[in-house]
Coordinates of C-alpha atoms and ligand atoms in Angstrom, one line a residue:
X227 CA 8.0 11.4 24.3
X228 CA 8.3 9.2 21.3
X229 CA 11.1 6.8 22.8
X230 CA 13.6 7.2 25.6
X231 CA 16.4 7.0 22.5
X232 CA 14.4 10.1 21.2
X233 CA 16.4 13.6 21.5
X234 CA 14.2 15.7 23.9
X235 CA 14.4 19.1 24.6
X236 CA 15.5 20.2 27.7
X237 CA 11.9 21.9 28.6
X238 CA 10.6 18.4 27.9
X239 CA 13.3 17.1 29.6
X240 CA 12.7 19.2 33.2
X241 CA 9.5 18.8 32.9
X242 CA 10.1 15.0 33.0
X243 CA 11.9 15.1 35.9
X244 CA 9.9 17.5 37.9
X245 CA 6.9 15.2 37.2
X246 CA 9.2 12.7 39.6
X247 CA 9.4 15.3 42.5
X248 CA 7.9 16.8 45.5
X249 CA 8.9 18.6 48.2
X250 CA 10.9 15.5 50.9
X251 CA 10.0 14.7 54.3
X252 CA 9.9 17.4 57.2
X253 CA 12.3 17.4 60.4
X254 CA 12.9 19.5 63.2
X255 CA 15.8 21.3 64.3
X256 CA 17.1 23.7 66.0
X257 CA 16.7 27.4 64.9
X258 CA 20.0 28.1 64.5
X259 CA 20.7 25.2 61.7
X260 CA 17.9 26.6 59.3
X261 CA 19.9 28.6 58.1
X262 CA 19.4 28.1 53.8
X263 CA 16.9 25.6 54.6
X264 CA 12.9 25.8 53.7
X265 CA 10.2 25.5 56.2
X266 CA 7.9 22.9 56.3
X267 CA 5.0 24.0 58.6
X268 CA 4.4 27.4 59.8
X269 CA 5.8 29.8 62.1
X270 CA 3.2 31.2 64.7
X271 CA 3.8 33.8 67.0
X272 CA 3.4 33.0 70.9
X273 CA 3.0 36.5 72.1
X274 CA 1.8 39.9 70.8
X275 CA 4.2 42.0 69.5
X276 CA 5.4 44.4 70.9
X277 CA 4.3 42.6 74.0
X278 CA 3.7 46.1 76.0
X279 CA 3.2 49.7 74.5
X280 CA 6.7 50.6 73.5
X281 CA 8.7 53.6 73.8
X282 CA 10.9 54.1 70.2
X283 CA 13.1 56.9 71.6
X284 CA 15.1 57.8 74.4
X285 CA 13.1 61.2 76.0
X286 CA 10.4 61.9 78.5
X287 CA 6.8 59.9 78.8
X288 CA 4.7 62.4 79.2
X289 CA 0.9 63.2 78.7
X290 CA 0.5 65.1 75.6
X291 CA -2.0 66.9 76.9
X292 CA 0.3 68.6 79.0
X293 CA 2.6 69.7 76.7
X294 CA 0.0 70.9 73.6
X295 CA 1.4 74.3 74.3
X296 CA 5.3 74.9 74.8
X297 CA 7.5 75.3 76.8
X298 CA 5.9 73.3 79.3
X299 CA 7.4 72.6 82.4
X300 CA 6.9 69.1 83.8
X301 CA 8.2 67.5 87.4
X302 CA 10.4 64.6 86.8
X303 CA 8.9 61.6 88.8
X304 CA 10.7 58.8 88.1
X305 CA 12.6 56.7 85.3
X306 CA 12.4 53.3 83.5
X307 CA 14.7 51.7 81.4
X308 CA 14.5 48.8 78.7
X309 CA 13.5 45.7 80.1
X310 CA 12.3 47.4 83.2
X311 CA 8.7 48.6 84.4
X312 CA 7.4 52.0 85.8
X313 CA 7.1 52.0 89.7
X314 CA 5.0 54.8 88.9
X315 CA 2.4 56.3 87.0
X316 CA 2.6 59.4 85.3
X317 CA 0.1 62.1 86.6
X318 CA -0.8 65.4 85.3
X319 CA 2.2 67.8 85.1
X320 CA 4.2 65.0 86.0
X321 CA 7.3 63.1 83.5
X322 CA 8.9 60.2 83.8
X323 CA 12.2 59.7 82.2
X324 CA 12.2 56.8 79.6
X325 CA 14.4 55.1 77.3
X326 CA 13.8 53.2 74.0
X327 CA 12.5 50.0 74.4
X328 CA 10.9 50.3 77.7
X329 CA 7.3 49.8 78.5
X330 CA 5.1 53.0 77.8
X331 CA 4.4 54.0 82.6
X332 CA 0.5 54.2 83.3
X333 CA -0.9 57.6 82.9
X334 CA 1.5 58.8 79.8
X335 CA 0.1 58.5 76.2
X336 CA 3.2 60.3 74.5
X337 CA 7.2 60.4 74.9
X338 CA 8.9 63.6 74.1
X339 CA 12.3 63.1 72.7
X340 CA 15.1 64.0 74.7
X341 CA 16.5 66.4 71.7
X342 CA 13.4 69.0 72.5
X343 CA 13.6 68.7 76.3
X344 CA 15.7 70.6 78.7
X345 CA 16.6 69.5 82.4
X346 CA 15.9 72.7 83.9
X347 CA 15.5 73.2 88.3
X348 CA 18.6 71.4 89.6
X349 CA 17.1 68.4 87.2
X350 CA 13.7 67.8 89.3
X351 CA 12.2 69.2 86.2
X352 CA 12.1 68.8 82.1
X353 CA 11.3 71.6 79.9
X354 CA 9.7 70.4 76.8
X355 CA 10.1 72.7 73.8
X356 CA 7.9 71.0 71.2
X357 CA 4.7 69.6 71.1
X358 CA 3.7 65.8 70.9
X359 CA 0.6 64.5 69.7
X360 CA -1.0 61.0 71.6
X361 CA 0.9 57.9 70.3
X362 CA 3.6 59.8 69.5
X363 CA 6.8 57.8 69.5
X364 CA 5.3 54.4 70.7
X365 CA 4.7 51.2 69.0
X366 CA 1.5 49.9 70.8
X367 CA 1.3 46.3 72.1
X368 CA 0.8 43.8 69.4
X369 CA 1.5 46.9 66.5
X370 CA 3.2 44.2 64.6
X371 CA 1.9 40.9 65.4
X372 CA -0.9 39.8 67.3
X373 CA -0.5 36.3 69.3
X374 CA -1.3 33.3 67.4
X375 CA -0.4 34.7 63.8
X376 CA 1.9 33.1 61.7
X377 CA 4.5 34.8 60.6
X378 CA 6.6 32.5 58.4
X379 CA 4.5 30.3 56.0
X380 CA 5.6 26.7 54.6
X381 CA 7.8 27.6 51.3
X382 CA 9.9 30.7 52.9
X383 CA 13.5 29.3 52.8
X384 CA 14.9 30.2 56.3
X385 CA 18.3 33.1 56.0
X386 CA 19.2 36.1 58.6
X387 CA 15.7 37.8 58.2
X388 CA 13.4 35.2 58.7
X389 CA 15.8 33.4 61.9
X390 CA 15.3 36.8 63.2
X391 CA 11.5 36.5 63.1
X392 CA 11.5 33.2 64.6
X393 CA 13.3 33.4 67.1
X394 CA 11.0 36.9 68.3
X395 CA 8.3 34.7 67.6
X396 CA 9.6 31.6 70.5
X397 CA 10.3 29.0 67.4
X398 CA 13.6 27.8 68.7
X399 CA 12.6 24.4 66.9
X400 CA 11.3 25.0 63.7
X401 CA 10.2 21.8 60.7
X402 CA 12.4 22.3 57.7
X403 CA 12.3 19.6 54.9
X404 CA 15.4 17.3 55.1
X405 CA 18.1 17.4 53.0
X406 CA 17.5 14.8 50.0
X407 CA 20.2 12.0 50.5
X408 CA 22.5 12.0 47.1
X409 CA 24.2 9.1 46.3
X410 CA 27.3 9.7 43.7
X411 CA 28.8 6.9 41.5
X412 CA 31.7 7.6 39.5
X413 CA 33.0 5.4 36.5
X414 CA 35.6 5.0 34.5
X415 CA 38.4 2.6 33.9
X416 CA 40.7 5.6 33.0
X417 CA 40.2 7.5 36.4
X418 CA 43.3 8.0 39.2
X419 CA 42.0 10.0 42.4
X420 CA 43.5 13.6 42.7
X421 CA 46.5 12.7 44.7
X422 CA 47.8 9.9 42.2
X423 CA 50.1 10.7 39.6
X424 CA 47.6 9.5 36.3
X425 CA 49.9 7.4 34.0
X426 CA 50.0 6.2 30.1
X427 CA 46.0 6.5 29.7
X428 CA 44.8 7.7 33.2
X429 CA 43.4 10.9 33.7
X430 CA 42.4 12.0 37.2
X431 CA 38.7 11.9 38.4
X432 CA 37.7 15.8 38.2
X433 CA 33.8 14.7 38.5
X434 CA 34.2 13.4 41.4
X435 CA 35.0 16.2 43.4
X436 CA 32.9 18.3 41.2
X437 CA 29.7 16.7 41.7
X438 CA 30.3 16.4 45.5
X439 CA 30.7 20.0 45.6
X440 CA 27.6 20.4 43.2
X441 CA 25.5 18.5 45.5
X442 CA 26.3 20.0 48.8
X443 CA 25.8 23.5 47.0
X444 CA 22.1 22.7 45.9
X445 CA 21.0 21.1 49.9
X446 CA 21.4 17.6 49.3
X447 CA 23.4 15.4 51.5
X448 CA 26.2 13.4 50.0
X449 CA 26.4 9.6 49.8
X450 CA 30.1 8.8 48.3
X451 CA 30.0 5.3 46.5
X452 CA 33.5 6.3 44.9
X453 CA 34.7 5.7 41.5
X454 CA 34.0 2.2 39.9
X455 CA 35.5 0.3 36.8
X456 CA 33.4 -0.4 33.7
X457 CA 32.4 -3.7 35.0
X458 CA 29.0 -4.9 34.7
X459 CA 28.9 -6.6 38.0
X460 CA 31.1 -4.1 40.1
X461 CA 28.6 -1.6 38.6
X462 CA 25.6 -3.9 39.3
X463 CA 26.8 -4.2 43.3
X464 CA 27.3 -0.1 43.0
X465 CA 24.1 0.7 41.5
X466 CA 22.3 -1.4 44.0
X467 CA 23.8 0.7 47.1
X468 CA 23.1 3.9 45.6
X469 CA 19.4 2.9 45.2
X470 CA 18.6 2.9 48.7
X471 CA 19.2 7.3 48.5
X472 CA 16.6 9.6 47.4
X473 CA 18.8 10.4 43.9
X474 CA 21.7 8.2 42.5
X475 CA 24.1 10.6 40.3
X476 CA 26.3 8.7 37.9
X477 CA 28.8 9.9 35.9
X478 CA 30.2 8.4 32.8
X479 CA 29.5 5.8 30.9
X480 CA 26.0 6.1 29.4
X481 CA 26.7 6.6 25.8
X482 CA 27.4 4.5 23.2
X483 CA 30.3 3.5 23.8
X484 CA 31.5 -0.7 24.4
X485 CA 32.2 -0.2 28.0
X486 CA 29.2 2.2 28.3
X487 CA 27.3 -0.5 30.7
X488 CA 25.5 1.9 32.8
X489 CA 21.8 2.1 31.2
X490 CA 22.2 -1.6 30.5
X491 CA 23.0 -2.0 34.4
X492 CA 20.4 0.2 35.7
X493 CA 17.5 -1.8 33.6
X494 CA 18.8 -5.0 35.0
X495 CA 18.3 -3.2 38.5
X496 CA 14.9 -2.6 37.8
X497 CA 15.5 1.3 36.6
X498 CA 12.6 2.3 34.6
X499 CA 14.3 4.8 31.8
X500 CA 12.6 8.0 31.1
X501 CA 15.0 9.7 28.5
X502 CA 18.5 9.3 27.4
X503 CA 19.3 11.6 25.1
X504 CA 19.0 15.4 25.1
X505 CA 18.9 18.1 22.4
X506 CA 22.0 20.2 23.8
X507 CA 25.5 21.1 23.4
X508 CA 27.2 19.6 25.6
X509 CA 25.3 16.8 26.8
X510 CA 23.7 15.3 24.5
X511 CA 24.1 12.0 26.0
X512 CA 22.4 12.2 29.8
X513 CA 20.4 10.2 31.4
X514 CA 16.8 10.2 33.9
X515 CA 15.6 7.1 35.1
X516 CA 13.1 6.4 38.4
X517 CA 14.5 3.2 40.7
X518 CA 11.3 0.4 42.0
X519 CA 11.6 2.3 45.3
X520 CA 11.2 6.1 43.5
X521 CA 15.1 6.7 43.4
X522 CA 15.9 9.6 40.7
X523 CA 18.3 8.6 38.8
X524 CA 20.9 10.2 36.5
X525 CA 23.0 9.4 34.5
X526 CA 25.5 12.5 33.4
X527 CA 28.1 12.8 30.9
X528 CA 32.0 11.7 32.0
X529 CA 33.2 14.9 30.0
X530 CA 33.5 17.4 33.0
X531 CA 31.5 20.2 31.4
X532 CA 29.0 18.6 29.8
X533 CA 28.2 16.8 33.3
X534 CA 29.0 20.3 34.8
X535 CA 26.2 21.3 32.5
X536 CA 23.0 18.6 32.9
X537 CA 23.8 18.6 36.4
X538 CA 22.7 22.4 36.6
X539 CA 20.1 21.9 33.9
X540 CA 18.3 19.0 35.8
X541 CA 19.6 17.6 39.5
X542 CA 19.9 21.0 41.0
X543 CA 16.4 21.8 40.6
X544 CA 15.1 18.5 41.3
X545 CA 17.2 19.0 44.7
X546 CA 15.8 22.1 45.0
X547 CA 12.1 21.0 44.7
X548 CA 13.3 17.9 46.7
X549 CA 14.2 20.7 49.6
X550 CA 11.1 22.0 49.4
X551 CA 12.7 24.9 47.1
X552 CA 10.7 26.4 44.3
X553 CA 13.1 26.1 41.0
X554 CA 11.6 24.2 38.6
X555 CA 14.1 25.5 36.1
X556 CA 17.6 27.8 36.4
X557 CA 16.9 31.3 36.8
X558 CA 17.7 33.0 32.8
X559 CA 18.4 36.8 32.5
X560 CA 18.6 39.3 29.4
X561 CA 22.3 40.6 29.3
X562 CA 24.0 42.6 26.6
X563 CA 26.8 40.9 24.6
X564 CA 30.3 41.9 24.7
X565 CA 32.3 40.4 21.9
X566 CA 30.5 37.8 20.1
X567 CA 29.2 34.5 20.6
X568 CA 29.3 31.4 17.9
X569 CA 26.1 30.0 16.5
X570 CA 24.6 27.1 16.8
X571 CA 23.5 24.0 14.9
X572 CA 20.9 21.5 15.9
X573 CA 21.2 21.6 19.9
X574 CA 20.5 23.9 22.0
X575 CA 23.8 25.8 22.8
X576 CA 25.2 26.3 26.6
X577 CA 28.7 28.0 26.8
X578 CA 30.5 29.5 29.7
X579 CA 30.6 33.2 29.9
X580 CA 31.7 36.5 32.0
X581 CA 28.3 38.2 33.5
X582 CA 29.0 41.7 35.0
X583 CA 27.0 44.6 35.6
X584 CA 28.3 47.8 33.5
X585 CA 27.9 51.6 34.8
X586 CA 24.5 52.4 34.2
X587 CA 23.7 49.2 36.0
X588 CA 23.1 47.1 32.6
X589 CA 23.6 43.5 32.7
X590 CA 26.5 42.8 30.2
X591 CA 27.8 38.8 29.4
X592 CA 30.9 37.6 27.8
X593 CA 31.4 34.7 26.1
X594 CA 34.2 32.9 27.3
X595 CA 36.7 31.0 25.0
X596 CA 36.9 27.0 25.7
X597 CA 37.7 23.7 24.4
X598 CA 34.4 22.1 24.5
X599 CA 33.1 19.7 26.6
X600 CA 36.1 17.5 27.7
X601 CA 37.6 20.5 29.1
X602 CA 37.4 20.2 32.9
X603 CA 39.0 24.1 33.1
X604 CA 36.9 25.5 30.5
X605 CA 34.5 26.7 33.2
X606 CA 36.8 27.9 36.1
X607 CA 36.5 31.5 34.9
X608 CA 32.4 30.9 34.2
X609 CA 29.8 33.1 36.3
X610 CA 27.1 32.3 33.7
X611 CA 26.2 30.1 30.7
X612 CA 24.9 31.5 27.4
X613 CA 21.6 29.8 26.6
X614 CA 21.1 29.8 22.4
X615 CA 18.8 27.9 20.7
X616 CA 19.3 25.8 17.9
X617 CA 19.7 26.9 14.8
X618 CA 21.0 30.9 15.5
X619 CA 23.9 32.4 13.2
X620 CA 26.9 33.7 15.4
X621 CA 25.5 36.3 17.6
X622 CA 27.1 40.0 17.8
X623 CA 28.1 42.7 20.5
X624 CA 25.2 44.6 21.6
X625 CA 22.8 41.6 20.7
X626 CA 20.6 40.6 24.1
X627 CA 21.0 37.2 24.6
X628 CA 20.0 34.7 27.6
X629 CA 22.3 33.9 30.1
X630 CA 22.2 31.5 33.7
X631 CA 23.8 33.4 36.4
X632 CA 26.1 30.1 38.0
X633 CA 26.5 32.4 41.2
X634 CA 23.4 34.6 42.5
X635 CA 20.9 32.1 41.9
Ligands
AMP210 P1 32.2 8.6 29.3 O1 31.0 9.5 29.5 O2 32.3 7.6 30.4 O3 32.2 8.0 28.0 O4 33.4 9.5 29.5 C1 33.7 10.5 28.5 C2 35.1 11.2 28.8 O5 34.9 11.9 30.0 C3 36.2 10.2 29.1 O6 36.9 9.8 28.0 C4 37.0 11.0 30.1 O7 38.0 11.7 29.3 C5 36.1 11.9 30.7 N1 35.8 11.5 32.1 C6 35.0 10.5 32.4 N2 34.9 10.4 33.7 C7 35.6 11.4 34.2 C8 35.8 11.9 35.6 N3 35.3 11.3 36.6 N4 36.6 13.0 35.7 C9 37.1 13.6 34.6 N5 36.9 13.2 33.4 C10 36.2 12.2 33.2
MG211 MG1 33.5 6.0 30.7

């Protein structure tokens, strides 16, 4: 990186920040708040599974060597249901009715299904019709898991599946990583809250709300420091608070502008600048700097989309990583184009666009019509953003271009 005025590339520029972090501190909590979150340590499995030899049908446990030739009569000697065991033991020429789930009685090595059976004198005994091989229809203790294995490793991020392996494992506590704390300035002197009537030059704060909702989205926890004028010192005393969070997110007011104070602030606060300017469209001007104490700072454009933009470019997967989440960069897929899409000049292109999946199960993407980065509805309709590198002519319907999915990944 020549300077931190040079334009970098966005690979560049992730890599950057990824350099700056690691998967956050580990806390325990209760199993049934994982849900989303990624594991920190293990998952190990207190008992074998299935604790007892267990019968997977509702039928007869039987031994199958009395019933290797049909029909084969058997005397009905007892029954045992889930969560119960045998009083008895299952001799030869003898059946014991079973149902699935319960524990396999002594003596039995098989369990005829109840479809091939037949209740037959006054119900004292079965009549089996077809033959059953030992082990048939039983998942022997510890078939699955054998006490002391784990069964969830660091890295798996926790949703229905793997809570339902936990909790048959005993972990009704499990160590997650904690949700990086996210502290979100927002400046502008031109910004009225969404419930105020903006007047002569006001427009209402859109980012705001936005990157809240951003935040949550992506696991971190939201610290609201609330929109600030461009004021060197109100920024200064701003900055400061949102310093003390794992990531500060700013928004506005880190171009070039007169009143653009905020990389000016943050060196006075001791904010080491990494980069400042990226080669994309929008957002060229955005902003990663690390704080004395290791805060992650950035600095995103006011125009909605283009904040819309770095923020999913850069702090999502450094909250990811920070949540112990593997994505060091958005997920990009092939699709099809529908329609066509404009070129691009020196910057790397994003523009909002229409994924879908067509009827032979293609991926197809549309691009969307907008008015540019100051557009705070431009994106509303968005499920993806065309990725094109610099320096393409217009592309054409048919041509395969890249796109990131905004809502499966
Ligand atoms: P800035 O990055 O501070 O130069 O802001 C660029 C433009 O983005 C401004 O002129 C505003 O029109 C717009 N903008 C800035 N902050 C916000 C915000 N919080 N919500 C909506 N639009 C904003
Ligand atoms: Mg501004």
């Amino acid at each position: 990186m020549a300077t931190v005025d040079h334009l970098l590339t966005i690979e560049a520029a992730q890599r950057a920040v990824s350099e700056h972090v690691s998967p956050g501190r580990a806390v325990s909590v209760p199993l049934g708040e994982a849900i989303g979150r990624v594991l920190a340590k293990p998952i190990v499995c207190d008992v074998d599974y299935p604790p007892f030899d267990k019968a997977m049908m509702d039928g007869y446990a039987v031994r199958a060597a009395d019933v290797a030739e049909t029909p084969a009569v058997l005397r009905i000697v007892g029954q045992v249901a889930a969560g119960h065991e045998a009083a008895k033991r299952v001799g030869a020429g003898e059946a014991i009715q079973i149902n699935t789930g319960a524990p396999l009685p002594p003596g039995a090595d098989a369990v005829v299904p109840v479809e091939n059976t037949e209740c037959v004198q006054d119900g004292s005994a079965v009549s089996v019709s077809v033959a059953v091989p030992a082990g048939k229809h039983i998942d022997p203790a510890a078939k699955y898991v054998l006490a002391g294995s784990t069964v969830l490793s660091p890295g798996v991020r926790m949703g229905p599946a793997q809570i339902a392996s936990a909790a048959a494992a005993g972990a009704a506590e499990i160590s997650i990583y904690a949700r990086p704390s996210v502290a979100i300035l927002v400046t502008g002197d031109e910004l009225v809250d969404v419930d105020a009537q903006p007047r002569g030059a006001q427009i209402r704060n859109s980012n705001g709300p936005m990157l809240r909702s951003l935040v949550t989205q992506a696991g971190g926890e939201v610290v609201d420091l609330g929109v600030v004028c461009d004021d060197k010192s109100a920024l200064t005393d701003r900055i400061r608070e949102g310093l003390a969070s794992d990531v500060l997110c700013i928004s506005g007011g880190i171009s070039m502008g007169a009143f653009d104070f905020v990389p000016e602030v943050l060196a006075s606060c001791g904010v080491r600048i990494v980069f400042r300017k990226l080669a994309i469209k929008p957002g060229k001007p955005v902003l990663f700097g690390i704080g004395e104490r290791g805060t992650r700072v950035f600095g995103l454009p006011g125009n909605p989309s283009s904040g819309f933009v770095c923020f999913r470019l850069l702090v999502r997967p450094a909250l990811a990583t920070l949540s112990g989440r593997d994505e060091r960069r958005p997920v990009e897929i092939a699709a099809r184009l529908i329609g066509d899409c404009p070129a691009t000049k020196d910057r790397q292109g994003y523009s909002p666009a229409r994924i879908a999946i067509d009827g032979d199960g293609s991926v197809t993407v549309e691009h969307l019509s907008w008015h540019g980065s100051g557009d705070p509805f431009g994106l509303s309709c968005a499920n993806g953003l065309i990725v094109r590198p610099p320096g393409l002519p217009k592309a054409v319907g048919g041509d395969t271009v890249s796109v990131i999915p905004l809502e499966w990944f």
